[in-house]
Amino acid sequence: MGSAKKSSNTARQARIAEMRRAEEARDRRNRILTIAVSAVVVAGLAVGGVVLVRSQSDDSSGDTASDGKTSGKFVAGKDGVRKWEGTLSRNHVTEEVSYPVDPPVGGDHDQVWMNCDGDVYTKPLKNRNAVHSLEHGAVWVTYSGKAPEADVAKLAEKVKKTPYTLMSPDDEQKDPIMLTAWGHQRTVTGADDPNVDKFFEKFVQGEQTPEPGAACTNGLSQ
């Protein structure tokens, strides 16, 4: 069984490494495209023309929310993980979003994600940015002021070593330490709770990910 778990972890790490390489390749292509577009703009201005370059997100429907709304409820599994059963809308919006649970497990979100390449934040995040990170397959670790400092420090070290994760304080949540992925959430008793590793193993770039392989860098950072 130990050998099977080691093989699974090795495969997961290889998959994440491959996604990182793909992300770096996309970044290089984007830089080249930006240079090319800038050259066109300069050339156009030189002859008196005006070139307007507008960039839009891959799944954005504009600057305002559409009629799609999040609806449903949590259903608790035997493993202690609560799964959202219902609709989780995925529109890009610029206004604040009222989520039915805290931390949110999905729904409309900002077009810019929070960096989630093992990023540990010391201030609360805007939910609508963090939800975009969940859409990219990240696991979000949150803690309230009731969480023991030793557990917070230990969890921070784990997050820093794990791509597609992020961590931040959240004094609005009902439990001291919570783990969230797109459409899934659970409470853990502390950093040494075995369910921490189980949740990471299953949901970091897991099957629930709406946009597997999407970037967890070049987003927003505190």
PDB file of C-alpha atoms in Angstrom:
ATOM      1  CA  MET A   1       0.000   0.000   0.000  1.00  0.00           C
ATOM      2  CA  GLY A   2       2.912   2.323   0.832  1.00  0.00           C
ATOM      3  CA  SER A   3       4.405   1.606  -2.583  1.00  0.00           C
ATOM      4  CA  ALA A   4       1.112   2.442  -4.316  1.00  0.00           C
ATOM      5  CA  LYS A   5       0.826   5.741  -2.423  1.00  0.00           C
ATOM      6  CA  LYS A   6       4.435   6.628  -3.316  1.00  0.00           C
ATOM      7  CA  SER A   7       3.746   5.840  -6.966  1.00  0.00           C
ATOM      8  CA  SER A   8       0.611   8.007  -6.885  1.00  0.00           C
ATOM      9  CA  ASN A   9       2.505  10.926  -5.340  1.00  0.00           C
ATOM     10  CA  THR A  10       5.313  10.561  -7.892  1.00  0.00           C
ATOM     11  CA  ALA A  11       2.815  10.611 -10.756  1.00  0.00           C
ATOM     12  CA  ARG A  12       1.088  13.690  -9.287  1.00  0.00           C
ATOM     13  CA  GLN A  13       4.392  15.550  -8.925  1.00  0.00           C
ATOM     14  CA  ALA A  14       5.340  14.637 -12.501  1.00  0.00           C
ATOM     15  CA  ARG A  15       1.976  15.929 -13.745  1.00  0.00           C
ATOM     16  CA  ILE A  16       2.357  19.210 -11.857  1.00  0.00           C
ATOM     17  CA  ALA A  17       5.923  19.609 -13.171  1.00  0.00           C
ATOM     18  CA  GLU A  18       4.662  19.097 -16.712  1.00  0.00           C
ATOM     19  CA  MET A  19       1.925  21.716 -16.167  1.00  0.00           C
ATOM     20  CA  ARG A  20       4.540  24.142 -14.861  1.00  0.00           C
ATOM     21  CA  ARG A  21       6.615  23.628 -18.010  1.00  0.00           C
ATOM     22  CA  ALA A  22       3.528  24.228 -20.137  1.00  0.00           C
ATOM     23  CA  GLU A  23       2.747  27.364 -18.145  1.00  0.00           C
ATOM     24  CA  GLU A  24       6.293  28.688 -18.682  1.00  0.00           C
ATOM     25  CA  ALA A  25       5.933  28.021 -22.408  1.00  0.00           C
ATOM     26  CA  ARG A  26       2.647  29.954 -22.458  1.00  0.00           C
ATOM     27  CA  ASP A  27       4.334  32.842 -20.641  1.00  0.00           C
ATOM     28  CA  ARG A  28       7.104  32.951 -23.257  1.00  0.00           C
ATOM     29  CA  ARG A  29       4.554  32.952 -26.074  1.00  0.00           C
ATOM     30  CA  ASN A  30       2.589  35.713 -24.364  1.00  0.00           C
ATOM     31  CA  ARG A  31       5.712  37.865 -24.001  1.00  0.00           C
ATOM     32  CA  ILE A  32       6.519  37.401 -27.681  1.00  0.00           C
ATOM     33  CA  LEU A  33       2.931  38.249 -28.614  1.00  0.00           C
ATOM     34  CA  THR A  34       3.031  41.370 -26.418  1.00  0.00           C
ATOM     35  CA  ILE A  35       6.208  42.570 -28.125  1.00  0.00           C
ATOM     36  CA  ALA A  36       4.701  41.929 -31.547  1.00  0.00           C
ATOM     37  CA  VAL A  37       1.476  43.749 -30.689  1.00  0.00           C
ATOM     38  CA  SER A  38       3.440  46.689 -29.267  1.00  0.00           C
ATOM     39  CA  ALA A  39       5.390  46.940 -32.506  1.00  0.00           C
ATOM     40  CA  VAL A  40       2.140  47.064 -34.491  1.00  0.00           C
ATOM     41  CA  VAL A  41       0.781  49.792 -32.215  1.00  0.00           C
ATOM     42  CA  VAL A  42       3.914  51.911 -32.597  1.00  0.00           C
ATOM     43  CA  ALA A  43       3.882  51.481 -36.363  1.00  0.00           C
ATOM     44  CA  GLY A  44       0.219  52.436 -36.529  1.00  0.00           C
ATOM     45  CA  LEU A  45       0.747  55.580 -34.473  1.00  0.00           C
ATOM     46  CA  ALA A  46       3.680  56.576 -36.673  1.00  0.00           C
ATOM     47  CA  VAL A  47       1.398  56.844 -39.710  1.00  0.00           C
ATOM     48  CA  GLY A  48      -1.358  58.552 -37.781  1.00  0.00           C
ATOM     49  CA  GLY A  49      -3.462  55.470 -37.084  1.00  0.00           C
ATOM     50  CA  VAL A  50      -4.695  54.348 -33.716  1.00  0.00           C
ATOM     51  CA  VAL A  51      -4.638  50.700 -32.826  1.00  0.00           C
ATOM     52  CA  LEU A  52      -6.678  49.574 -29.886  1.00  0.00           C
ATOM     53  CA  VAL A  53      -5.606  46.347 -28.277  1.00  0.00           C
ATOM     54  CA  ARG A  54      -8.155  44.848 -25.969  1.00  0.00           C
ATOM     55  CA  SER A  55      -7.422  41.743 -24.012  1.00  0.00           C
ATOM     56  CA  GLN A  56     -10.189  39.547 -22.768  1.00  0.00           C
ATOM     57  CA  SER A  57     -10.156  36.537 -20.484  1.00  0.00           C
ATOM     58  CA  ASP A  58     -10.773  33.100 -21.901  1.00  0.00           C
ATOM     59  CA  ASP A  59     -14.107  32.609 -20.179  1.00  0.00           C
ATOM     60  CA  SER A  60     -15.128  36.185 -19.425  1.00  0.00           C
ATOM     61  CA  SER A  61     -18.514  37.365 -20.636  1.00  0.00           C
ATOM     62  CA  GLY A  62     -17.702  41.027 -19.976  1.00  0.00           C
ATOM     63  CA  ASP A  63     -17.279  43.388 -17.074  1.00  0.00           C
ATOM     64  CA  THR A  64     -20.624  42.618 -15.499  1.00  0.00           C
ATOM     65  CA  ALA A  65     -22.110  39.481 -14.058  1.00  0.00           C
ATOM     66  CA  SER A  66     -24.399  37.376 -16.188  1.00  0.00           C
ATOM     67  CA  ASP A  67     -27.668  35.882 -14.997  1.00  0.00           C
ATOM     68  CA  GLY A  68     -25.890  32.696 -13.896  1.00  0.00           C
ATOM     69  CA  LYS A  69     -26.148  32.247 -10.144  1.00  0.00           C
ATOM     70  CA  THR A  70     -24.685  29.823  -7.644  1.00  0.00           C
ATOM     71  CA  SER A  71     -27.291  27.596  -6.035  1.00  0.00           C
ATOM     72  CA  GLY A  72     -27.311  24.346  -4.115  1.00  0.00           C
ATOM     73  CA  LYS A  73     -26.153  23.041  -0.766  1.00  0.00           C
ATOM     74  CA  PHE A  74     -23.412  21.064   0.946  1.00  0.00           C
ATOM     75  CA  VAL A  75     -23.745  17.313   1.269  1.00  0.00           C
ATOM     76  CA  ALA A  76     -21.390  15.720   3.801  1.00  0.00           C
ATOM     77  CA  GLY A  77     -19.550  12.581   2.764  1.00  0.00           C
ATOM     78  CA  LYS A  78     -18.474   9.712   4.983  1.00  0.00           C
ATOM     79  CA  ASP A  79     -14.886  10.946   4.713  1.00  0.00           C
ATOM     80  CA  GLY A  80     -15.852  14.296   6.262  1.00  0.00           C
ATOM     81  CA  VAL A  81     -15.538  16.237   3.003  1.00  0.00           C
ATOM     82  CA  ARG A  82     -18.534  18.436   2.209  1.00  0.00           C
ATOM     83  CA  LYS A  83     -19.407  18.466  -1.495  1.00  0.00           C
ATOM     84  CA  TRP A  84     -21.422  21.239  -3.093  1.00  0.00           C
ATOM     85  CA  GLU A  85     -24.397  19.782  -4.918  1.00  0.00           C
ATOM     86  CA  GLY A  86     -25.963  22.297  -7.238  1.00  0.00           C
ATOM     87  CA  THR A  87     -24.749  25.014  -9.593  1.00  0.00           C
ATOM     88  CA  LEU A  88     -21.446  26.863  -9.274  1.00  0.00           C
ATOM     89  CA  SER A  89     -21.440  29.652 -11.853  1.00  0.00           C
ATOM     90  CA  ARG A  90     -18.109  30.614 -13.408  1.00  0.00           C
ATOM     91  CA  ASN A  91     -18.567  34.108 -14.821  1.00  0.00           C
ATOM     92  CA  HIS A  92     -15.865  36.758 -14.555  1.00  0.00           C
ATOM     93  CA  VAL A  93     -17.158  39.855 -12.762  1.00  0.00           C
ATOM     94  CA  THR A  94     -15.808  43.168 -11.508  1.00  0.00           C
ATOM     95  CA  GLU A  95     -18.259  43.736  -8.670  1.00  0.00           C
ATOM     96  CA  GLU A  96     -18.266  42.071  -5.264  1.00  0.00           C
ATOM     97  CA  VAL A  97     -19.862  38.630  -5.070  1.00  0.00           C
ATOM     98  CA  SER A  98     -22.062  37.431  -2.227  1.00  0.00           C
ATOM     99  CA  TYR A  99     -21.152  33.788  -1.670  1.00  0.00           C
ATOM    100  CA  PRO A 100     -23.461  31.406   0.227  1.00  0.00           C
ATOM    101  CA  VAL A 101     -20.621  29.912   2.298  1.00  0.00           C
ATOM    102  CA  ASP A 102     -17.335  31.155   3.739  1.00  0.00           C
ATOM    103  CA  PRO A 103     -14.780  30.385   2.506  1.00  0.00           C
ATOM    104  CA  PRO A 104     -16.539  30.052  -0.862  1.00  0.00           C
ATOM    105  CA  VAL A 105     -16.122  26.857  -2.872  1.00  0.00           C
ATOM    106  CA  GLY A 106     -16.858  28.359  -6.301  1.00  0.00           C
ATOM    107  CA  GLY A 107     -19.100  30.728  -8.196  1.00  0.00           C
ATOM    108  CA  ASP A 108     -18.641  33.961 -10.134  1.00  0.00           C
ATOM    109  CA  HIS A 109     -15.200  35.443  -9.558  1.00  0.00           C
ATOM    110  CA  ASP A 110     -12.697  38.105 -10.534  1.00  0.00           C
ATOM    111  CA  GLN A 111     -10.863  37.687 -13.839  1.00  0.00           C
ATOM    112  CA  VAL A 112      -7.541  37.797 -11.955  1.00  0.00           C
ATOM    113  CA  TRP A 113      -6.631  34.880  -9.709  1.00  0.00           C
ATOM    114  CA  MET A 114      -4.555  34.940  -6.526  1.00  0.00           C
ATOM    115  CA  ASN A 115      -1.117  33.450  -7.023  1.00  0.00           C
ATOM    116  CA  CYS A 116      -1.349  29.908  -5.720  1.00  0.00           C
ATOM    117  CA  ASP A 117       2.077  28.393  -6.309  1.00  0.00           C
ATOM    118  CA  GLY A 118       2.568  27.600  -2.634  1.00  0.00           C
ATOM    119  CA  ASP A 119       1.751  31.194  -1.646  1.00  0.00           C
ATOM    120  CA  VAL A 120       1.162  32.013   2.034  1.00  0.00           C
ATOM    121  CA  TYR A 121      -0.665  35.290   2.688  1.00  0.00           C
ATOM    122  CA  THR A 122      -0.758  37.027   6.052  1.00  0.00           C
ATOM    123  CA  LYS A 123      -3.851  39.142   5.328  1.00  0.00           C
ATOM    124  CA  PRO A 124      -7.381  38.056   4.355  1.00  0.00           C
ATOM    125  CA  LEU A 125      -7.934  37.662   0.619  1.00  0.00           C
ATOM    126  CA  LYS A 126     -10.709  38.950  -1.575  1.00  0.00           C
ATOM    127  CA  ASN A 127     -12.880  35.890  -2.029  1.00  0.00           C
ATOM    128  CA  ARG A 128     -13.538  36.578  -5.695  1.00  0.00           C
ATOM    129  CA  ASN A 129      -9.794  36.370  -6.484  1.00  0.00           C
ATOM    130  CA  ALA A 130      -9.236  33.234  -4.420  1.00  0.00           C
ATOM    131  CA  VAL A 131     -12.214  31.510  -6.051  1.00  0.00           C
ATOM    132  CA  HIS A 132     -10.487  31.943  -9.412  1.00  0.00           C
ATOM    133  CA  SER A 133      -7.505  30.074  -7.933  1.00  0.00           C
ATOM    134  CA  LEU A 134      -9.843  27.235  -6.968  1.00  0.00           C
ATOM    135  CA  GLU A 135     -11.041  27.139 -10.561  1.00  0.00           C
ATOM    136  CA  HIS A 136      -7.425  26.506 -11.583  1.00  0.00           C
ATOM    137  CA  GLY A 137      -7.220  23.481  -9.280  1.00  0.00           C
ATOM    138  CA  ALA A 138      -5.727  25.025  -6.149  1.00  0.00           C
ATOM    139  CA  VAL A 139      -6.392  23.981  -2.561  1.00  0.00           C
ATOM    140  CA  TRP A 140      -6.993  26.950  -0.255  1.00  0.00           C
ATOM    141  CA  VAL A 141      -6.016  26.622   3.411  1.00  0.00           C
ATOM    142  CA  THR A 142      -7.716  29.144   5.699  1.00  0.00           C
ATOM    143  CA  TYR A 143      -7.547  29.703   9.440  1.00  0.00           C
ATOM    144  CA  SER A 144      -9.189  31.934  12.023  1.00  0.00           C
ATOM    145  CA  GLY A 145      -7.738  33.584  15.115  1.00  0.00           C
ATOM    146  CA  LYS A 146      -8.749  30.489  17.082  1.00  0.00           C
ATOM    147  CA  ALA A 147      -6.218  28.294  15.252  1.00  0.00           C
ATOM    148  CA  PRO A 148      -3.085  27.485  17.318  1.00  0.00           C
ATOM    149  CA  GLU A 149      -0.019  29.372  16.084  1.00  0.00           C
ATOM    150  CA  ALA A 150       1.994  26.159  15.894  1.00  0.00           C
ATOM    151  CA  ASP A 151      -0.551  24.601  13.532  1.00  0.00           C
ATOM    152  CA  VAL A 152      -0.647  27.733  11.374  1.00  0.00           C
ATOM    153  CA  ALA A 153       3.145  27.711  11.067  1.00  0.00           C
ATOM    154  CA  LYS A 154       3.255  24.013  10.220  1.00  0.00           C
ATOM    155  CA  LEU A 155       0.518  24.317   7.598  1.00  0.00           C
ATOM    156  CA  ALA A 156       2.313  27.310   6.076  1.00  0.00           C
ATOM    157  CA  GLU A 157       5.439  25.198   5.586  1.00  0.00           C
ATOM    158  CA  LYS A 158       3.389  22.501   3.876  1.00  0.00           C
ATOM    159  CA  VAL A 159       1.734  25.008   1.552  1.00  0.00           C
ATOM    160  CA  LYS A 160       5.071  26.590   0.612  1.00  0.00           C
ATOM    161  CA  LYS A 161       6.270  23.181  -0.591  1.00  0.00           C
ATOM    162  CA  THR A 162       3.124  22.392  -2.593  1.00  0.00           C
ATOM    163  CA  PRO A 163       2.349  23.897  -6.027  1.00  0.00           C
ATOM    164  CA  TYR A 164      -1.310  24.782  -6.622  1.00  0.00           C
ATOM    165  CA  THR A 165      -1.982  25.727  -3.005  1.00  0.00           C
ATOM    166  CA  LEU A 166      -2.454  28.989  -1.118  1.00  0.00           C
ATOM    167  CA  MET A 167      -3.103  29.954   2.477  1.00  0.00           C
ATOM    168  CA  SER A 168      -4.610  32.963   4.231  1.00  0.00           C
ATOM    169  CA  PRO A 169      -6.396  34.041   7.445  1.00  0.00           C
ATOM    170  CA  ASP A 170     -10.198  34.229   7.523  1.00  0.00           C
ATOM    171  CA  ASP A 171     -11.869  35.289  10.756  1.00  0.00           C
ATOM    172  CA  GLU A 172     -15.309  34.978   9.171  1.00  0.00           C
ATOM    173  CA  GLN A 173     -15.171  31.189   8.870  1.00  0.00           C
ATOM    174  CA  LYS A 174     -16.920  29.010  11.417  1.00  0.00           C
ATOM    175  CA  ASP A 175     -14.031  26.632  12.231  1.00  0.00           C
ATOM    176  CA  PRO A 176     -10.384  27.353  13.167  1.00  0.00           C
ATOM    177  CA  ILE A 177      -8.831  25.521  10.170  1.00  0.00           C
ATOM    178  CA  MET A 178     -10.543  24.733   6.884  1.00  0.00           C
ATOM    179  CA  LEU A 179      -9.462  23.296   3.525  1.00  0.00           C
ATOM    180  CA  THR A 180     -11.238  24.290   0.335  1.00  0.00           C
ATOM    181  CA  ALA A 181     -11.146  23.154  -3.282  1.00  0.00           C
ATOM    182  CA  TRP A 182     -13.581  23.882  -6.107  1.00  0.00           C
ATOM    183  CA  GLY A 183     -16.903  22.448  -4.927  1.00  0.00           C
ATOM    184  CA  HIS A 184     -15.387  20.746  -1.866  1.00  0.00           C
ATOM    185  CA  GLN A 185     -14.525  21.705   1.692  1.00  0.00           C
ATOM    186  CA  ARG A 186     -13.665  20.211   5.042  1.00  0.00           C
ATOM    187  CA  THR A 187     -12.602  21.138   8.561  1.00  0.00           C
ATOM    188  CA  VAL A 188      -9.439  19.660  10.093  1.00  0.00           C
ATOM    189  CA  THR A 189      -8.373  19.537  13.729  1.00  0.00           C
ATOM    190  CA  GLY A 190      -4.824  20.743  13.128  1.00  0.00           C
ATOM    191  CA  ALA A 191      -1.703  20.490  11.005  1.00  0.00           C
ATOM    192  CA  ASP A 192      -1.117  16.867  12.035  1.00  0.00           C
ATOM    193  CA  ASP A 193      -4.633  15.748  11.148  1.00  0.00           C
ATOM    194  CA  PRO A 194      -4.133  12.972   8.522  1.00  0.00           C
ATOM    195  CA  ASN A 195      -7.044  14.443   6.578  1.00  0.00           C
ATOM    196  CA  VAL A 196      -4.809  17.353   5.550  1.00  0.00           C
ATOM    197  CA  ASP A 197      -2.616  15.073   3.432  1.00  0.00           C
ATOM    198  CA  LYS A 198      -5.654  13.200   2.120  1.00  0.00           C
ATOM    199  CA  PHE A 199      -7.336  16.421   1.008  1.00  0.00           C
ATOM    200  CA  PHE A 200      -4.175  17.706  -0.694  1.00  0.00           C
ATOM    201  CA  GLU A 201      -3.584  14.397  -2.435  1.00  0.00           C
ATOM    202  CA  LYS A 202      -7.123  14.244  -3.807  1.00  0.00           C
ATOM    203  CA  PHE A 203      -7.853  17.868  -4.660  1.00  0.00           C
ATOM    204  CA  VAL A 204      -4.587  19.575  -5.654  1.00  0.00           C
ATOM    205  CA  GLN A 205      -5.191  19.631  -9.427  1.00  0.00           C
ATOM    206  CA  GLY A 206      -7.805  16.948  -8.760  1.00  0.00           C
ATOM    207  CA  GLU A 207     -10.692  15.732 -10.869  1.00  0.00           C
ATOM    208  CA  GLN A 208     -12.902  18.575  -9.587  1.00  0.00           C
ATOM    209  CA  THR A 209     -10.719  21.194 -11.338  1.00  0.00           C
ATOM    210  CA  PRO A 210     -12.723  23.159 -13.945  1.00  0.00           C
ATOM    211  CA  GLU A 211      -9.536  24.401 -15.674  1.00  0.00           C
ATOM    212  CA  PRO A 212      -6.777  21.796 -15.142  1.00  0.00           C
ATOM    213  CA  GLY A 213      -3.301  23.060 -15.899  1.00  0.00           C
ATOM    214  CA  ALA A 214      -4.274  26.742 -15.807  1.00  0.00           C
ATOM    215  CA  ALA A 215      -1.705  29.116 -14.319  1.00  0.00           C
ATOM    216  CA  CYS A 216      -1.214  29.624 -10.593  1.00  0.00           C
ATOM    217  CA  THR A 217       1.398  32.348 -11.150  1.00  0.00           C
ATOM    218  CA  ASN A 218       1.345  35.776 -12.836  1.00  0.00           C
ATOM    219  CA  GLY A 219      -1.852  36.598 -10.968  1.00  0.00           C
ATOM    220  CA  LEU A 220      -2.480  38.821  -7.977  1.00  0.00           C
ATOM    221  CA  SER A 221      -0.292  38.869  -4.870  1.00  0.00           C
ATOM    222  CA  GLN A 222      -0.419  40.895  -1.664  1.00  0.00           C
TER     223      GLN A 222
END
